């Protein structure tokens, strides 16, 4: 079963359908999941926190300010394998879509790195209102999964769309998600990510603006789908402690080269996401370089090309994906890079596209191989990561 051993947060908001959250918690626990419940204040008018605490075998959080250690919203957001918000009222959808953080339910949502599922419940006219439609679309745009409402008799006495999906269906969606998402089990995946820093002297370096977000998203998504991941990560503020990922911290291109080439033979696939400096200073000054008022020239020498080296050493059965950041002639340049480095697939992104590439939480890509190019919409990096991994899963599936 997909849910066994999974850590699930359930967010309950104030709808008459909140009573069904008891059945959801029971179903999750019976499937072997570990559950933590968050409730909005309005939800507590419909179902008692004691009921959900008893069923989930854990304290229920109803306020951002209760001081226990596990209800720290960042910690809880990192703990979970999935966050389910059910029922999600019109108000809660609006708060989630706009980041209005007045309950633990929204605070954890904003900190969560795991997939988020939301199951709305409301009256038919509220459900069809453009404000609700826009909030639902916005949440889907953030990469969250809608568990659609069902049609039928509503608490208002009206009949139509707006009923919370039946608990069995909600549980089946989650179970399916985890079962399907073990599709990279058996893969040993090498990912390079982040920038490199090329030292000039003990205090200065040449670097670039890569943050490592895309590579970390890839590592987390791949680990969630069952891959064993080695993340060779250049110097950045960000990192990850997700299960299934071994992080190897490196600083310079040469360190990254050594770490990646040493591990490649043992891997089934590689994704080279790092923004590696093509050049480094020819010498590193032992002492801080002093200014002397005149022009100063730096002599740079080429760094080893990690992608090219892994491409050269690639064995049958290994699949290698590179990235190309191009400002002009994107597809043609990317395909030439693919050939030159003996890659199987290249991910093209352009810093000219709004919201794409360095530093953003979103990215817009094309996947290019020797035969075809496939364009994707602008999406959160985690959803982009899943698009890339979907392709990897298809290309490496046993025939
Ligand atoms: N790459 C690498 N090692 C390097 C340089 C690049 O592994 N020393 C990888 C990147 O991680 C990326 C791909 O190669 O997957 C493309 O890198 P890029 O620097 O854009 O390509 P170059 O071949 O250096 O071409 P150019 O600088 O001319 O765009």
Short mmCIF file of C-alpha atoms and ligand atoms in Angstrom, two decimals:
data_model
loop_
_atom_site.label_atom_id
_atom_site.label_comp_id
_atom_site.label_asym_id
_atom_site.label_seq_id
_atom_site.Cartn_x
_atom_site.Cartn_y
_atom_site.Cartn_z
CA UNK A 1 0.00 0.00 0.00
CA UNK A 2 1.25 3.43 -0.98
CA UNK A 3 0.30 5.13 2.30
CA UNK A 4 2.08 2.74 4.70
CA UNK A 5 4.79 4.55 6.64
CA UNK A 6 3.97 7.92 5.07
CA UNK A 7 3.79 11.09 7.15
CA UNK A 8 0.62 13.02 6.40
CA UNK A 9 -0.58 16.39 7.66
CA UNK A 10 -4.34 16.87 7.55
CA UNK A 11 -5.57 20.48 7.57
CA UNK A 12 -9.24 20.81 8.51
CA UNK A 13 -11.18 24.03 7.91
CA UNK A 14 -14.65 25.09 9.04
CA UNK A 15 -17.27 23.37 6.93
CA UNK A 16 -20.09 21.08 7.91
CA UNK A 17 -18.11 18.44 5.99
CA UNK A 18 -15.43 18.68 8.72
CA UNK A 19 -17.08 15.66 10.39
CA UNK A 20 -15.74 13.58 7.48
CA UNK A 21 -12.20 14.44 8.56
CA UNK A 22 -12.64 11.84 11.33
CA UNK A 23 -13.13 9.16 8.67
CA UNK A 24 -10.12 10.46 6.73
CA UNK A 25 -7.88 10.30 9.82
CA UNK A 26 -9.12 6.81 10.63
CA UNK A 27 -8.51 5.65 7.06
CA UNK A 28 -5.00 7.11 7.04
CA UNK A 29 -4.08 5.46 10.34
CA UNK A 30 -5.54 2.12 9.19
CA UNK A 31 -3.38 2.35 6.05
CA UNK A 32 -0.27 2.66 8.23
CA UNK A 33 0.30 6.41 7.80
CA UNK A 34 1.40 8.74 10.58
CA UNK A 35 -0.96 11.71 10.90
CA UNK A 36 -0.80 15.21 12.37
CA UNK A 37 -3.95 17.32 12.34
CA UNK A 38 -4.17 21.10 12.04
CA UNK A 39 -7.52 22.83 12.48
CA UNK A 40 -8.70 26.36 11.84
CA UNK A 41 -10.63 27.91 14.69
CA UNK A 42 -13.84 27.64 12.62
CA UNK A 43 -13.27 23.90 12.16
CA UNK A 44 -13.41 23.41 15.93
CA UNK A 45 -17.06 24.59 15.84
CA UNK A 46 -17.89 21.58 13.67
CA UNK A 47 -15.76 18.79 15.15
CA UNK A 48 -13.89 18.53 18.42
CA UNK A 49 -10.07 18.56 18.38
CA UNK A 50 -10.30 15.76 20.98
CA UNK A 51 -11.96 13.48 18.41
CA UNK A 52 -9.20 14.04 15.85
CA UNK A 53 -6.44 13.88 18.49
CA UNK A 54 -7.75 10.51 19.67
CA UNK A 55 -8.04 9.10 16.15
CA UNK A 56 -4.66 10.47 15.01
CA UNK A 57 -2.94 9.54 18.30
CA UNK A 58 -1.30 12.97 18.39
CA UNK A 59 -2.03 16.42 19.66
CA UNK A 60 -4.10 18.60 17.32
CA UNK A 61 -2.84 22.10 16.57
CA UNK A 62 -5.46 24.83 16.49
CA UNK A 63 -3.35 27.95 17.01
CA UNK A 64 -0.08 29.25 15.59
CA UNK A 65 1.00 30.15 19.10
CA UNK A 66 0.77 26.84 20.98
CA UNK A 67 4.33 26.28 22.10
CA UNK A 68 5.05 22.52 21.64
CA UNK A 69 8.10 21.53 19.62
CA UNK A 70 6.45 19.45 16.90
CA UNK A 71 3.95 22.12 15.95
CA UNK A 72 6.64 24.48 14.74
CA UNK A 73 5.26 25.17 11.27
CA UNK A 74 8.58 24.95 9.44
CA UNK A 75 9.49 21.67 11.13
CA UNK A 76 6.07 20.20 10.43
CA UNK A 77 6.19 21.38 6.81
CA UNK A 78 9.51 19.56 6.34
CA UNK A 79 8.37 16.47 8.25
CA UNK A 80 5.46 15.62 5.97
CA UNK A 81 5.41 13.45 2.85
CA UNK A 82 2.08 15.01 1.87
CA UNK A 83 -0.22 17.74 3.13
CA UNK A 84 -3.94 17.15 2.67
CA UNK A 85 -6.37 20.01 3.25
CA UNK A 86 -9.86 18.54 3.62
CA UNK A 87 -12.34 20.04 3.79
CA UNK A 88 -11.00 23.26 2.26
CA UNK A 89 -13.62 26.01 2.58
CA UNK A 90 -13.93 28.99 0.22
CA UNK A 91 -12.26 31.18 2.88
CA UNK A 92 -9.37 28.76 3.34
CA UNK A 93 -8.86 28.48 -0.43
CA UNK A 94 -8.65 32.29 -0.56
CA UNK A 95 -6.15 32.39 2.30
CA UNK A 96 -3.99 29.64 0.82
CA UNK A 97 -4.03 31.21 -2.64
CA UNK A 98 -3.01 34.58 -1.23
CA UNK A 99 -0.71 33.52 1.58
CA UNK A 100 -2.85 34.97 4.38
CA UNK A 101 -1.21 33.32 7.30
CA UNK A 102 -3.67 33.58 10.22
CA UNK A 103 -3.86 29.90 11.16
CA UNK A 104 -1.43 27.01 11.59
CA UNK A 105 -3.12 25.47 8.55
CA UNK A 106 -1.86 28.27 6.27
CA UNK A 107 1.47 28.73 8.09
CA UNK A 108 2.37 25.08 7.50
CA UNK A 109 1.13 25.30 3.91
CA UNK A 110 3.56 28.15 3.21
CA UNK A 111 6.47 26.19 4.72
CA UNK A 112 5.64 22.78 3.25
CA UNK A 113 7.98 21.30 0.66
CA UNK A 114 5.88 18.19 0.15
CA UNK A 115 3.05 17.71 -2.37
CA UNK A 116 -0.17 19.44 -1.28
CA UNK A 117 -3.67 18.05 -1.95
CA UNK A 118 -6.80 20.09 -1.35
CA UNK A 119 -10.37 18.84 -1.28
CA UNK A 120 -12.84 21.75 -1.33
CA UNK A 121 -16.30 21.71 0.22
CA UNK A 122 -18.89 24.48 -0.06
CA UNK A 123 -22.26 25.44 -1.41
CA UNK A 124 -22.77 25.25 -5.19
CA UNK A 125 -22.93 29.02 -5.79
CA UNK A 126 -19.80 29.63 -3.73
CA UNK A 127 -18.02 26.88 -5.67
CA UNK A 128 -19.00 28.39 -9.03
CA UNK A 129 -18.16 32.00 -8.05
CA UNK A 130 -15.28 33.51 -10.09
CA UNK A 131 -13.40 34.30 -6.85
CA UNK A 132 -13.37 30.61 -5.90
CA UNK A 133 -12.54 29.52 -9.45
CA UNK A 134 -9.59 31.91 -9.49
CA UNK A 135 -8.30 30.69 -6.09
CA UNK A 136 -8.55 27.05 -7.17
CA UNK A 137 -6.68 27.79 -10.40
CA UNK A 138 -4.06 29.74 -8.51
CA UNK A 139 -3.43 26.83 -6.13
CA UNK A 140 -3.18 24.43 -9.08
CA UNK A 141 -0.72 26.86 -10.63
CA UNK A 142 1.41 26.53 -7.48
CA UNK A 143 1.57 22.80 -8.27
CA UNK A 144 -1.03 21.73 -5.66
CA UNK A 145 -3.36 18.85 -6.47
CA UNK A 146 -7.12 19.43 -6.53
CA UNK A 147 -9.30 16.56 -5.30
CA UNK A 148 -12.41 17.73 -7.05
CA UNK A 149 -15.78 18.26 -5.38
CA UNK A 150 -18.63 15.84 -5.97
CA UNK A 151 -22.14 16.60 -7.05
CA UNK A 152 -25.23 15.90 -4.96
CA UNK A 153 -27.33 17.16 -2.11
CA UNK A 154 -25.65 19.92 -0.13
CA UNK A 155 -26.06 20.94 3.50
CA UNK A 156 -27.82 24.13 2.33
CA UNK A 157 -30.62 22.01 0.85
CA UNK A 158 -29.50 22.89 -2.68
CA UNK A 159 -28.34 20.24 -5.10
CA UNK A 160 -25.23 20.63 -7.24
CA UNK A 161 -21.47 20.65 -7.16
CA UNK A 162 -19.64 21.42 -3.93
CA UNK A 163 -19.71 18.27 -1.80
CA UNK A 164 -16.45 17.18 -0.27
CA UNK A 165 -15.08 14.15 -2.12
CA UNK A 166 -15.92 10.95 -0.22
CA UNK A 167 -13.18 9.97 2.26
CA UNK A 168 -12.56 6.71 0.35
CA UNK A 169 -11.83 8.68 -2.82
CA UNK A 170 -9.54 11.11 -0.98
CA UNK A 171 -7.62 8.19 0.52
CA UNK A 172 -7.42 6.49 -2.88
CA UNK A 173 -5.95 9.64 -4.49
CA UNK A 174 -3.23 9.82 -1.83
CA UNK A 175 -2.54 6.10 -1.97
CA UNK A 176 -2.25 6.24 -5.78
CA UNK A 177 0.07 9.20 -5.56
CA UNK A 178 2.52 7.31 -3.38
CA UNK A 179 2.20 4.02 -5.27
CA UNK A 180 2.71 5.63 -8.69
CA UNK A 181 5.44 7.81 -7.40
CA UNK A 182 7.73 4.90 -6.57
CA UNK A 183 8.44 4.76 -10.30
CA UNK A 184 12.13 5.64 -9.81
CA UNK A 185 12.78 2.89 -7.27
CA UNK A 186 16.00 1.09 -8.24
CA UNK A 187 17.55 4.24 -9.75
CA UNK A 188 20.81 5.56 -8.33
CA UNK A 189 20.77 9.14 -9.43
CA UNK A 190 23.66 11.60 -9.47
CA UNK A 191 22.60 15.26 -9.46
CA UNK A 192 24.93 18.26 -9.61
CA UNK A 193 23.44 21.57 -8.46
CA UNK A 194 24.19 25.11 -7.40
CA UNK A 195 27.04 27.41 -8.42
CA UNK A 196 30.76 26.89 -8.07
CA UNK A 197 33.12 29.35 -6.41
CA UNK A 198 36.54 29.80 -7.95
CA UNK A 199 38.94 31.34 -5.45
CA UNK A 200 41.07 34.35 -6.30
CA UNK A 201 42.59 34.79 -2.87
CA UNK A 202 41.62 33.85 0.72
CA UNK A 203 38.61 36.21 0.70
CA UNK A 204 37.49 36.58 -2.94
CA UNK A 205 36.09 34.29 -5.55
CA UNK A 206 34.42 34.24 -8.97
CA UNK A 207 30.89 32.87 -8.78
CA UNK A 208 27.45 33.05 -10.35
CA UNK A 209 23.84 33.59 -9.29
CA UNK A 210 22.70 29.97 -9.23
CA UNK A 211 20.91 29.14 -5.95
CA UNK A 212 20.63 25.35 -6.39
CA UNK A 213 16.81 25.49 -6.14
CA UNK A 214 16.19 23.54 -9.34
CA UNK A 215 18.69 20.80 -8.45
CA UNK A 216 17.39 20.49 -4.88
CA UNK A 217 13.81 20.27 -6.23
CA UNK A 218 14.98 17.50 -8.58
CA UNK A 219 16.75 15.64 -5.77
CA UNK A 220 13.70 15.85 -3.46
CA UNK A 221 11.25 14.85 -6.18
CA UNK A 222 13.45 11.92 -7.28
CA UNK A 223 13.90 10.69 -3.70
CA UNK A 224 10.13 10.95 -3.13
CA UNK A 225 9.71 8.74 -6.23
CA UNK A 226 11.99 6.08 -4.80
CA UNK A 227 15.40 6.95 -6.27
CA UNK A 228 18.58 6.82 -4.22
CA UNK A 229 20.05 10.28 -4.83
CA UNK A 230 23.56 11.69 -4.50
CA UNK A 231 23.38 15.47 -4.67
CA UNK A 232 26.73 17.11 -5.39
CA UNK A 233 25.97 20.63 -4.26
CA UNK A 234 28.00 23.77 -4.85
CA UNK A 235 28.17 26.56 -2.23
CA UNK A 236 24.67 27.92 -1.61
CA UNK A 237 22.49 28.89 1.34
CA UNK A 238 20.05 26.12 0.49
CA UNK A 239 20.33 22.41 1.18
CA UNK A 240 18.06 19.47 1.89
CA UNK A 241 17.71 16.86 4.58
CA UNK A 242 15.04 14.79 2.82
CA UNK A 243 15.27 11.02 3.22
CA UNK A 244 16.94 9.20 0.34
CA UNK A 245 19.38 12.00 -0.49
CA UNK A 246 23.11 12.03 0.29
CA UNK A 247 24.43 15.56 -0.01
CA UNK A 248 28.08 15.99 -1.00
CA UNK A 249 29.09 19.62 -0.43
CA UNK A 250 31.70 21.01 -2.80
CA UNK A 251 33.03 24.46 -3.56
CA UNK A 252 34.94 24.68 -6.84
CA UNK A 253 34.37 23.16 -10.28
CA UNK A 254 37.34 20.86 -9.74
CA UNK A 255 35.91 19.59 -6.44
CA UNK A 256 32.56 19.04 -8.15
CA UNK A 257 34.31 17.23 -11.00
CA UNK A 258 36.08 14.87 -8.60
CA UNK A 259 32.93 14.18 -6.56
CA UNK A 260 30.81 13.53 -9.68
CA UNK A 261 33.28 11.46 -11.69
CA UNK A 262 34.12 9.25 -8.69
CA UNK A 263 30.45 8.33 -8.25
CA UNK A 264 29.23 8.11 -11.87
CA UNK A 265 30.16 4.49 -12.57
CA UNK A 266 27.84 3.37 -9.77
CA UNK A 267 24.84 5.40 -10.99
CA UNK A 268 21.99 4.59 -13.35
CA UNK A 269 21.37 8.21 -14.36
CA UNK A 270 22.77 11.70 -13.97
CA UNK A 271 21.17 15.13 -14.05
CA UNK A 272 23.68 17.94 -14.39
CA UNK A 273 21.96 20.99 -13.12
CA UNK A 274 24.94 22.88 -11.68
CA UNK A 275 26.03 26.22 -13.07
CA UNK A 276 29.69 25.27 -13.24
CA UNK A 277 32.21 28.06 -13.77
CA UNK A 278 33.82 27.46 -17.18
CA UNK A 279 37.02 29.19 -16.01
CA UNK A 280 38.98 29.66 -12.80
CA UNK A 281 41.81 32.01 -11.90
CA UNK A 282 45.13 30.58 -13.10
CA UNK A 283 46.58 31.08 -9.63
CA UNK A 284 45.07 31.52 -6.19
CA UNK A 285 46.93 34.19 -4.24
CA UNK A 286 48.06 32.95 -0.83
CA UNK A 287 47.42 36.38 0.71
CA UNK A 288 44.65 38.90 0.05
CA UNK A 289 45.36 40.78 -3.20
CA UNK A 290 46.07 44.44 -2.35
CA UNK A 291 44.86 47.29 -4.55
CA UNK A 292 47.51 49.42 -6.20
CA UNK A 293 45.47 51.88 -8.25
CA UNK A 294 46.39 50.46 -11.65
CA UNK A 295 44.47 48.15 -13.94
CA UNK A 296 44.40 44.57 -12.79
CA UNK A 297 44.07 41.65 -15.21
CA UNK A 298 43.05 38.19 -14.17
CA UNK A 299 44.34 35.23 -16.10
CA UNK A 300 41.74 32.48 -16.27
CA UNK A 301 42.21 28.87 -17.25
CA UNK A 302 39.46 26.43 -18.32
CA UNK A 303 37.78 24.18 -15.79
CA UNK A 304 37.12 20.53 -16.56
CA UNK A 305 33.71 19.91 -18.15
CA UNK A 306 31.88 17.50 -15.86
CA UNK A 307 29.03 16.85 -18.31
CA UNK A 308 31.43 16.05 -21.13
CA UNK A 309 33.48 13.70 -18.97
CA UNK A 310 30.41 11.81 -17.70
CA UNK A 311 29.15 11.65 -21.30
CA UNK A 312 32.46 10.12 -22.39
CA UNK A 313 32.39 7.53 -19.61
CA UNK A 314 28.68 6.74 -20.10
CA UNK A 315 27.92 3.01 -20.35
CA UNK A 316 24.91 1.37 -22.01
CA UNK A 317 21.98 1.65 -19.60
CA UNK A 318 23.15 4.95 -18.08
CA UNK A 319 21.00 7.97 -18.93
CA UNK A 320 22.49 11.46 -18.79
CA UNK A 321 20.56 14.74 -18.67
CA UNK A 322 22.15 18.17 -18.95
CA UNK A 323 20.89 21.72 -18.67
CA UNK A 324 21.36 24.56 -21.12
CA UNK A 325 20.84 28.19 -20.23
CA UNK A 326 20.70 30.06 -23.50
CA UNK A 327 19.93 33.67 -24.29
CA UNK A 328 19.69 33.15 -28.09
CA UNK A 329 19.08 30.32 -30.60
CA UNK A 330 17.97 28.19 -27.63
CA UNK A 331 16.91 24.89 -29.26
CA UNK A 332 19.78 24.80 -31.79
CA UNK A 333 22.44 25.64 -29.19
CA UNK A 334 20.96 23.17 -26.72
CA UNK A 335 20.93 20.32 -29.24
CA UNK A 336 24.55 21.08 -30.23
CA UNK A 337 25.47 20.91 -26.54
CA UNK A 338 23.65 17.59 -26.22
CA UNK A 339 25.70 16.15 -29.10
CA UNK A 340 28.98 17.63 -27.88
CA UNK A 341 28.60 16.25 -24.36
CA UNK A 342 27.01 12.93 -25.40
CA UNK A 343 23.88 13.63 -23.34
CA UNK A 344 20.58 11.78 -23.83
CA UNK A 345 18.38 14.74 -22.99
CA UNK A 346 18.90 18.42 -22.41
CA UNK A 347 16.72 20.80 -20.41
CA UNK A 348 16.62 24.19 -22.07
CA UNK A 349 15.72 27.26 -20.02
CA UNK A 350 16.19 30.90 -20.79
CA UNK A 351 16.97 33.69 -18.32
CA UNK A 352 14.98 35.92 -20.73
CA UNK A 353 11.69 34.14 -19.94
CA UNK A 354 9.99 35.93 -17.04
CA UNK A 355 10.02 33.73 -13.91
CA UNK A 356 12.51 31.23 -15.35
CA UNK A 357 16.02 30.07 -14.36
CA UNK A 358 18.26 31.53 -11.62
CA UNK A 359 16.79 32.41 -8.24
CA UNK A 360 13.11 32.06 -9.18
CA UNK A 361 10.75 29.53 -7.62
CA UNK A 362 9.38 28.80 -11.07
CA UNK A 363 10.94 27.66 -14.32
CA UNK A 364 9.90 27.25 -17.95
CA UNK A 365 11.64 24.53 -19.89
CA UNK A 366 11.87 22.60 -23.13
CA UNK A 367 13.07 19.00 -23.11
CA UNK A 368 15.21 18.33 -26.16
CA UNK A 369 16.64 15.04 -27.37
CA UNK A 370 18.11 14.05 -30.73
CA UNK A 371 14.68 13.81 -32.37
CA UNK A 372 12.24 16.16 -30.74
CA UNK A 373 11.66 19.18 -28.52
CA UNK A 374 8.79 19.37 -26.02
CA UNK A 375 7.82 22.74 -24.50
CA UNK A 376 6.29 23.07 -21.02
CA UNK A 377 4.42 25.91 -19.29
CA UNK A 378 5.90 28.10 -16.54
CA UNK A 379 5.58 26.01 -13.36
CA UNK A 380 6.93 25.79 -9.79
CA UNK A 381 10.38 24.16 -9.82
CA UNK A 382 9.06 21.08 -8.00
CA UNK A 383 6.50 20.52 -10.80
CA UNK A 384 9.23 21.13 -13.41
CA UNK A 385 11.34 18.53 -11.60
CA UNK A 386 8.51 16.01 -11.90
CA UNK A 387 8.19 16.71 -15.65
CA UNK A 388 11.91 15.98 -16.11
CA UNK A 389 11.68 12.86 -13.95
CA UNK A 390 8.57 11.65 -15.81
CA UNK A 391 10.71 11.69 -18.94
CA UNK A 392 13.58 9.92 -17.20
CA UNK A 393 11.16 7.24 -15.92
CA UNK A 394 9.73 6.67 -19.42
CA UNK A 395 13.13 6.58 -21.16
CA UNK A 396 14.66 4.17 -18.65
CA UNK A 397 11.65 1.89 -18.09
CA UNK A 398 12.47 -1.76 -18.84
CA UNK A 399 11.01 -2.57 -22.27
N1 LIG B 1 28.55 21.62 -17.23
C1 LIG B 1 29.41 20.80 -16.52
N2 LIG B 1 30.70 21.19 -16.31
C2 LIG B 1 31.16 22.34 -16.81
C3 LIG B 1 30.30 23.18 -17.55
C4 LIG B 1 29.01 22.78 -17.73
O1 LIG B 1 28.98 19.75 -16.05
N3 LIG B 1 32.42 22.68 -16.59
C5 LIG B 1 27.18 21.17 -17.50
C6 LIG B 1 26.12 22.00 -16.86
O2 LIG B 1 25.80 21.53 -15.57
C7 LIG B 1 24.96 21.81 -17.84
C8 LIG B 1 25.65 21.71 -19.18
O3 LIG B 1 26.95 21.26 -18.90
O4 LIG B 1 24.28 20.60 -17.63
C9 LIG B 1 25.67 22.96 -20.00
O5 LIG B 1 26.52 23.90 -19.47
P1 LIG B 1 26.90 25.31 -20.16
O6 LIG B 1 27.91 25.94 -19.31
O7 LIG B 1 25.66 26.05 -20.44
O8 LIG B 1 27.50 24.83 -21.54
P2 LIG B 1 28.88 25.07 -22.21
O9 LIG B 1 29.22 23.80 -22.90
O10 LIG B 1 29.84 25.58 -21.21
O11 LIG B 1 28.58 26.09 -23.32
P3 LIG B 1 28.53 27.70 -23.33
O12 LIG B 1 29.26 28.17 -22.12
O13 LIG B 1 29.20 27.98 -24.60
O14 LIG B 1 27.08 28.05 -23.33
#
